[in-house]
Short mmCIF file of C-alpha atoms in Angstrom, two decimals:
data_model
loop_
_atom_site.label_atom_id
_atom_site.label_comp_id
_atom_site.label_asym_id
_atom_site.label_seq_id
_atom_site.Cartn_x
_atom_site.Cartn_y
_atom_site.Cartn_z
CA UNK C 1 94.50 -55.43 -123.73
CA UNK C 2 93.63 -55.15 -120.02
CA UNK C 3 89.97 -54.93 -121.01
CA UNK C 4 90.12 -57.50 -123.80
CA UNK C 5 87.32 -60.13 -123.85
CA UNK C 6 89.95 -62.94 -124.27
CA UNK C 7 91.14 -63.97 -120.77
CA UNK C 8 94.51 -65.21 -122.07
CA UNK C 9 95.35 -61.77 -123.48
CA UNK C 10 94.32 -60.07 -120.27
CA UNK C 11 96.37 -62.47 -118.10
CA UNK C 12 99.47 -62.19 -120.32
CA UNK C 13 99.28 -58.39 -120.26
CA UNK C 14 99.08 -58.44 -116.46
CA UNK C 15 102.18 -60.66 -116.35
CA UNK C 16 103.96 -58.22 -118.66
CA UNK C 17 103.12 -55.31 -116.31
CA UNK C 18 105.04 -57.10 -113.53
CA UNK C 19 108.20 -56.31 -115.52
CA UNK C 20 107.53 -52.59 -116.12
CA UNK C 21 109.70 -50.29 -114.04
CA UNK C 22 108.19 -46.94 -115.16
CA UNK C 23 105.56 -45.60 -112.68
CA UNK C 24 104.34 -42.94 -115.12
CA UNK C 25 103.36 -45.72 -117.58
CA UNK C 26 101.66 -47.78 -114.85
CA UNK C 27 99.66 -44.97 -113.20
CA UNK C 28 96.92 -44.58 -115.86
CA UNK C 29 96.50 -48.41 -115.95
CA UNK C 30 95.77 -48.85 -112.21
CA UNK C 31 91.93 -48.72 -112.42
CA UNK C 32 91.93 -51.34 -115.21
CA UNK C 33 94.25 -53.60 -113.14
CA UNK C 34 91.89 -53.36 -110.09
CA UNK C 35 88.92 -54.34 -112.26
CA UNK C 36 90.76 -57.51 -113.35
CA UNK C 37 90.55 -58.78 -109.74
CA UNK C 38 86.83 -59.34 -110.33
CA UNK C 39 87.17 -61.13 -113.67
CA UNK C 40 85.27 -64.43 -113.97
CA UNK C 41 88.37 -66.38 -115.07
CA UNK C 42 90.95 -67.47 -112.43
CA UNK C 43 93.89 -67.02 -114.87
CA UNK C 44 93.17 -63.28 -115.05
CA UNK C 45 92.53 -62.93 -111.29
CA UNK C 46 95.75 -64.67 -110.24
CA UNK C 47 97.88 -62.59 -112.65
CA UNK C 48 96.12 -59.43 -111.44
CA UNK C 49 97.28 -60.27 -107.89
CA UNK C 50 100.88 -60.74 -109.11
CA UNK C 51 100.74 -57.40 -110.95
CA UNK C 52 99.37 -55.59 -107.86
CA UNK C 53 102.01 -57.27 -105.65
CA UNK C 54 105.00 -56.21 -107.81
CA UNK C 55 103.62 -52.66 -108.35
CA UNK C 56 103.02 -52.30 -104.57
CA UNK C 57 106.54 -53.56 -103.84
CA UNK C 58 108.21 -51.24 -106.39
CA UNK C 59 105.92 -48.17 -106.28
CA UNK C 60 103.79 -48.25 -103.13
CA UNK C 61 102.35 -44.76 -103.81
CA UNK C 62 100.51 -46.08 -106.92
CA UNK C 63 98.35 -48.48 -104.86
CA UNK C 64 98.75 -47.77 -101.12
CA UNK C 65 95.69 -49.84 -100.13
CA UNK C 66 96.97 -53.05 -101.86
CA UNK C 67 97.19 -55.24 -98.66
CA UNK C 68 93.62 -54.30 -97.64
CA UNK C 69 92.36 -54.85 -101.18
CA UNK C 70 93.99 -58.31 -101.39
CA UNK C 71 92.86 -59.29 -97.84
CA UNK C 72 89.25 -58.54 -98.82
CA UNK C 73 89.74 -60.43 -102.09
CA UNK C 74 91.09 -63.45 -100.15
CA UNK C 75 87.95 -63.62 -97.95
CA UNK C 76 85.68 -64.27 -100.91
CA UNK C 77 88.01 -66.15 -103.31
CA UNK C 78 87.50 -69.90 -103.97
CA UNK C 79 90.21 -70.78 -106.54
CA UNK C 80 93.33 -72.30 -104.91
CA UNK C 81 95.94 -70.73 -107.22
CA UNK C 82 94.43 -67.25 -106.69
CA UNK C 83 94.26 -67.83 -102.92
CA UNK C 84 97.90 -68.95 -102.94
CA UNK C 85 99.09 -65.79 -104.80
CA UNK C 86 97.01 -63.52 -102.55
CA UNK C 87 98.27 -65.19 -99.37
CA UNK C 88 101.87 -65.06 -100.64
CA UNK C 89 101.50 -61.33 -101.23
CA UNK C 90 100.16 -60.77 -97.69
CA UNK C 91 102.97 -62.91 -96.28
CA UNK C 92 105.52 -60.49 -97.78
CA UNK C 93 103.55 -57.21 -97.71
CA UNK C 94 101.48 -57.34 -94.49
CA UNK C 95 102.21 -60.29 -92.22
CA UNK C 96 99.59 -59.25 -89.64
CA UNK C 97 96.76 -59.57 -92.16
CA UNK C 98 98.15 -62.91 -93.37
CA UNK C 99 98.17 -64.17 -89.75
CA UNK C 100 94.65 -63.01 -89.02
CA UNK C 101 93.42 -64.74 -92.21
CA UNK C 102 95.26 -67.95 -91.22
CA UNK C 103 93.85 -67.78 -87.66
CA UNK C 104 90.33 -67.45 -89.07
CA UNK C 105 90.64 -70.62 -91.17
CA UNK C 106 93.08 -72.80 -89.15
CA UNK C 107 90.62 -75.70 -89.05
CA UNK C 108 90.21 -75.76 -92.83
CA UNK C 109 93.94 -75.75 -93.69
CA UNK C 110 93.99 -79.51 -94.36
CA UNK C 111 91.34 -79.09 -97.08
CA UNK C 112 93.35 -76.40 -98.95
CA UNK C 113 95.39 -77.22 -102.08
CA UNK C 114 99.07 -78.08 -101.71
CA UNK C 115 100.30 -74.82 -103.27
CA UNK C 116 98.50 -72.82 -100.55
CA UNK C 117 99.54 -75.23 -97.79
CA UNK C 118 103.22 -74.73 -98.73
CA UNK C 119 102.89 -70.94 -98.32
CA UNK C 120 101.09 -71.45 -94.97
CA UNK C 121 103.99 -73.62 -93.73
CA UNK C 122 106.42 -70.88 -94.80
CA UNK C 123 104.41 -68.23 -92.90
CA UNK C 124 104.24 -70.32 -89.71
CA UNK C 125 108.00 -70.93 -89.91
CA UNK C 126 108.74 -67.20 -90.26
CA UNK C 127 106.32 -66.06 -87.56
CA UNK C 128 107.40 -68.65 -84.98
CA UNK C 129 111.07 -67.85 -85.51
CA UNK C 130 110.46 -64.11 -85.16
CA UNK C 131 108.10 -64.56 -82.22
CA UNK C 132 108.53 -67.89 -80.38
CA UNK C 133 105.46 -67.24 -78.19
CA UNK C 134 103.27 -67.91 -81.26
CA UNK C 135 104.46 -71.57 -81.47
CA UNK C 136 101.70 -73.04 -79.36
CA UNK C 137 99.10 -71.33 -81.55
CA UNK C 138 100.27 -72.88 -84.82
CA UNK C 139 102.03 -76.14 -83.95
CA UNK C 140 98.76 -78.12 -84.12
CA UNK C 141 98.31 -76.89 -87.70
CA UNK C 142 101.80 -78.17 -88.62
CA UNK C 143 100.97 -81.55 -87.05
CA UNK C 144 97.86 -81.72 -89.24
CA UNK C 145 99.87 -80.89 -92.36
CA UNK C 146 102.09 -83.95 -91.73
CA UNK C 147 99.08 -85.91 -93.04
CA UNK C 148 98.67 -83.79 -96.19
CA UNK C 149 98.14 -85.63 -99.48
CA UNK C 150 101.09 -83.74 -101.02
CA UNK C 151 104.59 -85.15 -100.34
CA UNK C 152 106.12 -81.65 -100.74
CA UNK C 153 103.86 -80.26 -97.99
CA UNK C 154 104.62 -83.20 -95.67
CA UNK C 155 108.36 -82.72 -96.22
CA UNK C 156 108.23 -78.96 -95.47
CA UNK C 157 105.90 -79.49 -92.49
CA UNK C 158 108.25 -82.10 -90.98
CA UNK C 159 111.24 -79.75 -91.42
CA UNK C 160 109.32 -76.88 -89.81
CA UNK C 161 108.09 -79.04 -86.92
CA UNK C 162 111.67 -80.04 -86.04
CA UNK C 163 112.77 -76.38 -85.89
CA UNK C 164 109.73 -75.33 -83.81
CA UNK C 165 109.79 -78.08 -81.20
CA UNK C 166 112.32 -80.50 -79.74
CA UNK C 167 109.70 -82.49 -77.83
CA UNK C 168 110.14 -86.28 -78.39
CA UNK C 169 106.60 -86.58 -79.82
CA UNK C 170 107.33 -83.87 -82.41
CA UNK C 171 110.67 -85.44 -83.41
CA UNK C 172 109.05 -88.87 -83.68
CA UNK C 173 106.21 -87.51 -85.83
CA UNK C 174 108.65 -85.68 -88.15
CA UNK C 175 111.00 -88.69 -88.43
CA UNK C 176 108.08 -91.06 -89.16
CA UNK C 177 106.90 -88.64 -91.85
CA UNK C 178 110.39 -88.58 -93.42
CA UNK C 179 110.55 -92.41 -93.40
CA UNK C 180 107.12 -92.66 -95.08
CA UNK C 181 108.28 -90.20 -97.76
CA UNK C 182 111.45 -92.20 -98.46
CA UNK C 183 109.54 -95.48 -98.69
CA UNK C 184 106.79 -94.13 -100.95
CA UNK C 185 108.71 -91.78 -103.24
CA UNK C 186 110.05 -93.43 -106.39
CA UNK C 187 112.68 -90.80 -107.24
CA UNK C 188 116.11 -91.77 -105.82
CA UNK C 189 117.21 -88.14 -105.54
CA UNK C 190 114.24 -87.41 -103.30
CA UNK C 191 115.01 -90.50 -101.20
CA UNK C 192 118.63 -89.36 -100.73
CA UNK C 193 117.66 -85.79 -99.81
CA UNK C 194 115.13 -86.95 -97.21
CA UNK C 195 117.60 -89.53 -95.86
CA UNK C 196 120.10 -86.70 -95.35
CA UNK C 197 117.42 -84.91 -93.28
CA UNK C 198 117.03 -88.01 -91.11
CA UNK C 199 120.82 -88.28 -90.70
CA UNK C 200 120.93 -84.59 -89.70
CA UNK C 201 118.23 -85.26 -87.08
CA UNK C 202 120.41 -87.98 -85.54
CA UNK C 203 123.27 -85.50 -84.96
CA UNK C 204 121.25 -83.89 -82.13
CA UNK C 205 121.93 -85.83 -78.89
CA UNK C 206 118.32 -85.69 -77.59
CA UNK C 207 116.86 -86.63 -80.98
CA UNK C 208 119.06 -89.70 -81.30
CA UNK C 209 117.21 -91.48 -78.48
CA UNK C 210 113.89 -90.96 -80.23
CA UNK C 211 115.27 -92.24 -83.54
CA UNK C 212 116.60 -95.40 -81.89
CA UNK C 213 113.01 -96.61 -81.52
CA UNK C 214 112.44 -96.12 -85.24
CA UNK C 215 115.32 -98.33 -86.46
CA UNK C 216 112.96 -101.04 -87.71
CA UNK C 217 110.96 -98.44 -89.68
CA UNK C 218 114.17 -97.02 -91.16
CA UNK C 219 115.10 -100.53 -92.39
CA UNK C 220 111.94 -100.54 -94.54
CA UNK C 221 113.88 -98.22 -96.88
CA UNK C 222 116.03 -101.24 -97.91
CA UNK C 223 113.16 -102.15 -100.27
CA UNK C 224 114.58 -99.45 -102.58
CA UNK C 225 116.70 -100.97 -105.38
CA UNK C 226 119.25 -98.12 -105.39
CA UNK C 227 122.62 -99.04 -103.85
CA UNK C 228 123.42 -95.54 -102.57
CA UNK C 229 120.07 -95.33 -100.74
CA UNK C 230 120.62 -98.77 -99.19
CA UNK C 231 124.16 -97.86 -98.15
CA UNK C 232 123.05 -94.69 -96.34
CA UNK C 233 120.15 -96.54 -94.71
CA UNK C 234 122.37 -99.33 -93.37
CA UNK C 235 124.93 -96.82 -92.05
CA UNK C 236 122.19 -94.84 -90.29
CA UNK C 237 120.59 -97.98 -88.84
CA UNK C 238 123.98 -99.22 -87.59
CA UNK C 239 124.59 -95.93 -85.77
CA UNK C 240 121.14 -96.01 -84.14
CA UNK C 241 120.75 -99.70 -83.29
CA UNK C 242 120.83 -100.62 -79.60
CA UNK C 243 120.80 -103.85 -77.60
CA UNK C 244 116.99 -103.51 -77.43
CA UNK C 245 116.43 -103.98 -81.15
CA UNK C 246 119.63 -105.59 -82.49
CA UNK C 247 117.99 -109.03 -82.73
CA UNK C 248 115.10 -107.68 -84.81
CA UNK C 249 117.56 -105.85 -87.04
CA UNK C 250 119.61 -109.01 -87.59
CA UNK C 251 116.41 -110.87 -88.60
CA UNK C 252 115.64 -108.19 -91.19
CA UNK C 253 119.20 -108.32 -92.55
CA UNK C 254 119.03 -112.13 -92.79
CA UNK C 255 115.84 -111.80 -94.85
CA UNK C 256 117.60 -109.28 -97.10
CA UNK C 257 120.49 -111.72 -97.52
CA UNK C 258 118.05 -114.46 -98.55
CA UNK C 259 116.41 -112.09 -101.05
CA UNK C 260 119.72 -111.38 -102.79
CA UNK C 261 120.03 -115.11 -103.55
CA UNK C 262 116.60 -115.24 -105.18
CA UNK C 263 116.89 -112.22 -107.50
CA UNK C 264 118.42 -112.12 -110.96
CA UNK C 265 122.13 -111.29 -110.60
CA UNK C 266 123.15 -107.85 -111.81
CA UNK C 267 126.05 -105.57 -110.96
CA UNK C 268 124.52 -104.05 -107.81
CA UNK C 269 123.29 -107.36 -106.32
CA UNK C 270 126.87 -108.42 -105.52
CA UNK C 271 127.72 -105.01 -104.06
CA UNK C 272 124.55 -105.03 -101.95
CA UNK C 273 125.39 -108.51 -100.69
CA UNK C 274 128.84 -107.24 -99.72
CA UNK C 275 127.21 -104.30 -97.91
CA UNK C 276 124.95 -106.67 -95.95
CA UNK C 277 127.94 -108.84 -95.00
CA UNK C 278 129.83 -105.81 -93.67
CA UNK C 279 126.79 -104.61 -91.71
CA UNK C 280 126.26 -108.04 -90.13
CA UNK C 281 129.99 -108.12 -89.33
CA UNK C 282 129.69 -104.78 -87.50
CA UNK C 283 126.56 -106.03 -85.67
CA UNK C 284 128.48 -109.01 -84.30
CA UNK C 285 131.48 -107.01 -83.18
CA UNK C 286 129.23 -104.38 -81.53
CA UNK C 287 126.82 -106.91 -79.99
CA UNK C 288 128.61 -110.26 -79.49
CA UNK C 289 125.34 -111.92 -78.32
CA UNK C 290 124.02 -112.11 -81.89
CA UNK C 291 127.21 -113.62 -83.35
CA UNK C 292 125.97 -117.21 -82.92
CA UNK C 293 122.93 -116.55 -85.15
CA UNK C 294 124.79 -114.48 -87.71
CA UNK C 295 127.83 -116.69 -88.33
CA UNK C 296 125.94 -119.60 -90.02
CA UNK C 297 124.20 -117.14 -92.37
CA UNK C 298 127.46 -115.48 -93.33
CA UNK C 299 129.41 -118.69 -93.84
CA UNK C 300 126.85 -119.68 -96.51
CA UNK C 301 128.24 -116.74 -98.50
CA UNK C 302 131.61 -118.46 -98.91
CA UNK C 303 130.29 -120.44 -101.84
CA UNK C 304 129.07 -117.20 -103.44
CA UNK C 305 130.25 -116.42 -106.95
CA UNK C 306 130.79 -112.81 -105.88
CA UNK C 307 134.36 -112.87 -104.55
CA UNK C 308 134.00 -109.50 -102.79
CA UNK C 309 131.21 -110.74 -100.50
CA UNK C 310 133.00 -114.05 -99.82
CA UNK C 311 136.27 -112.25 -98.97
CA UNK C 312 134.44 -109.91 -96.60
CA UNK C 313 132.89 -112.92 -94.86
CA UNK C 314 136.33 -114.40 -94.28
CA UNK C 315 137.65 -111.14 -92.85
CA UNK C 316 134.70 -111.26 -90.47
CA UNK C 317 135.15 -114.98 -89.63
CA UNK C 318 138.84 -114.36 -88.90
CA UNK C 319 137.96 -111.57 -86.45
CA UNK C 320 135.06 -113.50 -84.87
CA UNK C 321 137.06 -116.70 -84.33
CA UNK C 322 139.79 -114.65 -82.64
CA UNK C 323 137.40 -112.69 -80.38
CA UNK C 324 134.70 -115.24 -79.47
CA UNK C 325 136.36 -118.38 -78.13
CA UNK C 326 133.01 -120.00 -77.29
CA UNK C 327 131.98 -119.89 -80.95
CA UNK C 328 135.14 -121.53 -82.33
CA UNK C 329 133.72 -125.08 -82.58
CA UNK C 330 130.62 -123.75 -84.42
CA UNK C 331 132.72 -121.68 -86.85
CA UNK C 332 135.12 -124.57 -87.60
CA UNK C 333 132.19 -126.94 -88.20
CA UNK C 334 130.42 -124.53 -90.57
CA UNK C 335 133.66 -123.64 -92.35
CA UNK C 336 134.42 -127.33 -92.99
CA UNK C 337 130.89 -127.81 -94.41
CA UNK C 338 131.32 -124.87 -96.76
CA UNK C 339 134.94 -125.64 -97.77
CA UNK C 340 134.25 -127.87 -100.82
CA UNK C 341 131.73 -125.35 -102.24
CA UNK C 342 134.11 -122.36 -102.30
CA UNK C 343 134.71 -121.08 -105.84
CA UNK C 344 137.50 -118.55 -105.43
CA UNK C 345 141.21 -119.13 -104.83
CA UNK C 346 141.60 -116.15 -102.45
CA UNK C 347 138.68 -117.36 -100.35
CA UNK C 348 140.03 -120.93 -100.28
CA UNK C 349 143.45 -119.64 -99.26
CA UNK C 350 142.07 -117.58 -96.36
CA UNK C 351 139.79 -120.45 -95.26
CA UNK C 352 142.83 -122.77 -95.14
CA UNK C 353 144.67 -120.28 -92.93
CA UNK C 354 141.74 -120.06 -90.47
CA UNK C 355 141.32 -123.85 -90.34
CA UNK C 356 145.06 -124.35 -89.85
CA UNK C 357 145.17 -121.78 -87.06
CA UNK C 358 142.04 -122.70 -85.09
CA UNK C 359 141.25 -126.42 -85.65
CA UNK C 360 142.24 -127.56 -82.16
CA UNK C 361 140.71 -130.99 -81.48
CA UNK C 362 142.13 -134.21 -83.05
CA UNK C 363 138.74 -134.81 -84.76
CA UNK C 364 138.69 -131.31 -86.31
CA UNK C 365 142.32 -131.64 -87.45
CA UNK C 366 141.53 -134.97 -89.10
CA UNK C 367 138.43 -133.43 -90.76
CA UNK C 368 140.56 -130.61 -92.21
CA UNK C 369 143.01 -133.17 -93.59
CA UNK C 370 140.12 -135.14 -95.13
CA UNK C 371 138.77 -131.98 -96.77
CA UNK C 372 142.22 -131.09 -98.14
CA UNK C 373 142.62 -134.59 -99.61
CA UNK C 374 139.13 -134.40 -101.11
CA UNK C 375 139.67 -130.97 -102.72
CA UNK C 376 143.14 -131.96 -104.02
CA UNK C 377 142.07 -135.28 -105.51
CA UNK C 378 144.22 -138.38 -105.79
CA UNK C 379 147.91 -138.06 -104.91
CA UNK C 380 150.72 -138.21 -106.06
CA UNK C 381 149.36 -135.37 -108.19
CA UNK C 382 151.80 -135.82 -111.09
CA UNK C 383 151.02 -139.52 -111.53
CA UNK C 384 147.29 -138.84 -111.41
CA UNK C 385 147.57 -136.00 -113.95
CA UNK C 386 149.60 -138.19 -116.32
CA UNK C 387 146.98 -140.95 -115.97
CA UNK C 388 144.26 -138.43 -116.81
CA UNK C 389 146.21 -137.17 -119.82
CA UNK C 390 146.73 -140.67 -121.27
CA UNK C 391 143.19 -141.76 -120.36
CA UNK C 392 144.39 -144.70 -118.21
CA UNK C 393 141.97 -146.19 -115.75
CA UNK C 394 142.15 -147.23 -112.18
CA UNK C 395 141.03 -150.79 -111.27
CA UNK C 396 137.41 -149.71 -110.66
CA UNK C 397 137.15 -148.18 -114.12
CA UNK C 398 138.54 -151.31 -115.81
CA UNK C 399 136.00 -153.62 -114.15
CA UNK C 400 133.22 -151.33 -115.47
CA UNK C 401 134.69 -151.45 -118.95
CA UNK C 402 134.48 -155.23 -119.18
CA UNK C 403 130.71 -154.94 -119.17
CA UNK C 404 130.71 -151.94 -121.57
CA UNK C 405 128.44 -152.43 -124.63
CA UNK C 406 130.02 -152.46 -128.13
CA UNK C 407 128.29 -150.42 -130.79
CA UNK C 408 128.66 -150.80 -134.62
CA UNK C 409 129.06 -147.63 -136.62
CA UNK C 410 129.12 -147.01 -140.38
CA UNK C 411 132.04 -144.83 -141.50
CA UNK C 412 131.96 -142.35 -144.39
CA UNK C 413 133.35 -144.89 -146.92
CA UNK C 414 130.63 -147.46 -146.05
CA UNK C 415 132.80 -149.84 -143.95
CA UNK C 416 131.89 -150.89 -140.40
CA UNK C 417 133.77 -149.62 -137.38
CA UNK C 418 133.24 -150.68 -133.76
CA UNK C 419 133.23 -148.25 -130.90
CA UNK C 420 133.21 -149.38 -127.28
CA UNK C 421 132.37 -147.34 -124.23
CA UNK C 422 136.12 -147.37 -123.46
CA UNK C 423 136.88 -144.69 -126.05
CA UNK C 424 134.03 -142.41 -125.00
CA UNK C 425 134.77 -142.67 -121.29
CA UNK C 426 138.43 -141.95 -121.83
CA UNK C 427 137.46 -138.70 -123.53
CA UNK C 428 135.07 -137.73 -120.81
CA UNK C 429 137.70 -138.59 -118.21
CA UNK C 430 140.17 -136.25 -119.88
CA UNK C 431 137.63 -133.41 -119.94
CA UNK C 432 136.39 -134.12 -116.42
CA UNK C 433 136.50 -131.23 -113.95
CA UNK C 434 139.39 -131.38 -111.50
CA UNK C 435 138.90 -130.90 -107.75
CA UNK C 436 139.16 -127.16 -106.85
CA UNK C 437 142.60 -127.05 -105.13
CA UNK C 438 144.12 -129.16 -107.93
CA UNK C 439 142.57 -126.84 -110.54
CA UNK C 440 144.18 -123.77 -108.91
CA UNK C 441 147.59 -125.47 -109.02
CA UNK C 442 147.14 -126.46 -112.67
CA UNK C 443 146.17 -122.82 -113.38
CA UNK C 444 149.64 -121.76 -112.13
CA UNK C 445 148.41 -120.48 -108.72
CA UNK C 446 151.05 -122.08 -106.48
CA UNK C 447 150.64 -119.44 -103.78
CA UNK C 448 147.75 -121.54 -102.45
CA UNK C 449 150.19 -124.49 -102.40
CA UNK C 450 152.44 -122.49 -100.06
CA UNK C 451 149.44 -121.59 -97.87
CA UNK C 452 148.36 -125.23 -97.79
CA UNK C 453 151.90 -126.25 -96.70
CA UNK C 454 151.77 -123.85 -93.73
CA UNK C 455 148.28 -125.07 -92.75
CA UNK C 456 149.31 -128.72 -92.84
CA UNK C 457 152.52 -128.01 -90.88
CA UNK C 458 150.54 -126.25 -88.11
CA UNK C 459 147.95 -129.05 -88.01
CA UNK C 460 150.61 -131.79 -87.84
CA UNK C 461 152.47 -130.02 -85.01
CA UNK C 462 149.24 -129.50 -83.07
CA UNK C 463 148.11 -133.09 -83.72
CA UNK C 464 151.39 -134.33 -82.23
CA UNK C 465 150.81 -132.32 -79.05
CA UNK C 466 147.23 -133.64 -78.70
CA UNK C 467 147.63 -137.34 -79.59
CA UNK C 468 149.70 -139.58 -77.32
CA UNK C 469 149.97 -142.47 -79.80
CA UNK C 470 153.24 -141.94 -81.80
CA UNK C 471 151.98 -144.18 -84.63
CA UNK C 472 148.97 -141.94 -85.26
CA UNK C 473 151.12 -138.85 -85.02
CA UNK C 474 153.71 -140.20 -87.46
CA UNK C 475 151.02 -141.31 -89.89
CA UNK C 476 149.46 -137.82 -89.89
CA UNK C 477 152.87 -136.13 -90.30
CA UNK C 478 153.78 -138.45 -93.18
CA UNK C 479 150.46 -137.72 -94.92
CA UNK C 480 151.02 -133.94 -94.57
CA UNK C 481 154.58 -134.26 -95.93
CA UNK C 482 153.38 -136.46 -98.78
CA UNK C 483 150.84 -133.78 -99.84
CA UNK C 484 153.54 -131.05 -99.73
CA UNK C 485 156.07 -133.15 -101.66
CA UNK C 486 153.38 -133.93 -104.19
CA UNK C 487 152.64 -130.22 -104.75
CA UNK C 488 156.38 -129.51 -105.10
CA UNK C 489 156.71 -132.32 -107.64
CA UNK C 490 153.76 -130.97 -109.64
CA UNK C 491 155.26 -127.47 -109.58
CA UNK C 492 158.53 -128.70 -111.10
CA UNK C 493 156.98 -131.26 -113.47
CA UNK C 494 156.10 -128.90 -116.32
CA UNK C 495 152.44 -130.08 -116.36
CA UNK C 496 150.96 -126.73 -115.22
CA UNK C 497 151.20 -123.86 -117.72
CA UNK C 498 153.91 -122.17 -115.60
CA UNK C 499 156.40 -123.65 -113.15
CA UNK C 500 156.17 -122.95 -109.43
CA UNK C 501 157.93 -119.75 -108.25
CA UNK C 502 160.97 -120.04 -105.98
CA UNK C 503 159.12 -118.28 -103.14
CA UNK C 504 156.32 -120.87 -103.05
CA UNK C 505 158.80 -123.74 -103.37
CA UNK C 506 160.91 -122.30 -100.48
CA UNK C 507 157.80 -122.08 -98.30
CA UNK C 508 156.96 -125.77 -98.96
CA UNK C 509 160.60 -126.86 -98.35
CA UNK C 510 160.53 -124.90 -95.07
CA UNK C 511 157.30 -126.64 -93.96
CA UNK C 512 158.75 -130.06 -94.81
CA UNK C 513 161.90 -129.19 -92.83
CA UNK C 514 159.82 -128.01 -89.84
CA UNK C 515 157.94 -131.32 -89.74
CA UNK C 516 161.11 -133.41 -90.02
CA UNK C 517 163.21 -131.41 -87.49
CA UNK C 518 160.52 -130.09 -85.08
CA UNK C 519 162.92 -127.51 -83.59
CA UNK C 520 161.22 -125.91 -80.50
CA UNK C 521 161.88 -122.32 -81.69
CA UNK C 522 160.21 -122.91 -85.05
CA UNK C 523 157.36 -124.92 -83.49
CA UNK C 524 156.69 -121.97 -81.18
CA UNK C 525 156.57 -119.57 -84.18
CA UNK C 526 154.09 -121.81 -86.02
CA UNK C 527 151.90 -122.54 -82.99
CA UNK C 528 151.93 -119.28 -81.01
CA UNK C 529 153.34 -116.28 -82.84
CA UNK C 530 151.05 -116.47 -85.91
CA UNK C 531 147.99 -116.04 -83.70
CA UNK C 532 149.64 -113.22 -81.73
CA UNK C 533 150.37 -111.42 -85.00
CA UNK C 534 146.65 -111.63 -85.90
CA UNK C 535 145.49 -110.18 -82.57
CA UNK C 536 148.04 -107.34 -82.86
CA UNK C 537 146.80 -106.59 -86.39
CA UNK C 538 143.12 -106.65 -85.31
CA UNK C 539 143.72 -104.28 -82.38
CA UNK C 540 145.74 -101.93 -84.64
CA UNK C 541 142.86 -101.99 -87.15
CA UNK C 542 140.31 -101.22 -84.40
CA UNK C 543 142.41 -98.25 -83.25
CA UNK C 544 142.69 -96.97 -86.81
CA UNK C 545 138.90 -97.21 -87.29
CA UNK C 546 138.30 -95.39 -84.01
CA UNK C 547 140.55 -92.48 -85.06
CA UNK C 548 138.91 -92.18 -88.49
CA UNK C 549 135.46 -92.09 -86.85
CA UNK C 550 136.59 -89.28 -84.56
#
């Protein structure tokens, strides 16, 4: 079989000989194996090298001149797979010969095939670790392999370069190579593995400074659709970002935010949006200078259908409004603009709390009241709901009806029937969408009623302290109390599917009592202590985060 004219038979037999462990069976075959090294077909030659390598490793006495034989073979061989096997054998059997061969063809390494380049990288790694003085001789070759056409070679070369040199240029070259690999590779597993390499690079104190300049390149990885990849990338970028490039990073994140609005919604889009919100939140807390540009972008998220992202924005807004006093007017203004567009009850509830706590000028307080009235609809709520249910009209509607056209219809039994626009509008009025806060109350969510009571009580107390005119103050107080009484009435009226809970009713009664009595102790709790409680909670949270990071 070793002399068979069919190259496949010869090659397969040589592979089989790699598994034989009996020297007495192998000895008579040695001349035939040597001859196979000169066969015209590369499949036979490369398997002949493997056979010689395993025989030399197991029974050196059968072929003592194997390294010399293979070194001579390597000089004249052209096929890449044969060269790779021969070089691999020299790497393990006679490193000196492998090195002298590599030294003789260092300039041609970039033209070799990837399978041979990978073995060359392995040899350089081993030699330089065993003998550090050889580094300068081979480091140029590793640099050249960073530009190889094979991603596997580039990955191994970058890893080797980092272990051989800690010079900033070497680290930068390796990190740039890793980033290119992540951006260009389509397989998410590969992206994650290479990202882990980048994260490991950052752990070294001297390397971190070099990586800080590459933050903008790292953010290119966000083009990947995989959530896990994006998450790791944002975490890494956040750890590396500095005051030099924070503004650029915020611009990139804003673009990413805009992109999430333009793509078709699927499960990960909402989670990615939430991730971006949290990253922008961290940016603002770390670098307060960018808060003014970030806040308007984030507040647009409040009208998002994804409740997670909107809730995260409010957590951020609450912290920002507490920490950055200069930005309070901007935040209040943007929050008031976004208020009618909010779609979630939890988000509305938190927004009410922030507005109640931080609206501090008479104009802002009046704007909050206007927004509340607009999102509640006409009050008293019970009367308005009953009107809707019976299809009654206000005066405006009746004047429109007088001009409504009358249409003749033929019924099923052939008689005429008249239908005026009155009947059709009454139906549409019944099915008309309610304002958001009213809808929550009708859907049995009276917790927001309690929150609204607290907000209005705080606003009315603050308005009284700011406005000297008692008439204006009394009018505002009366309006706030009227809204609360109206919610209480609705809760007990039986119109919503479930009645109001005692807790929510107690909270509204308490707020009404506060506004009628205005006892200094209670006023102090509403005006001062709520805000103190928030700052205590935020500092406790910051401490907790600091300990978990440690």
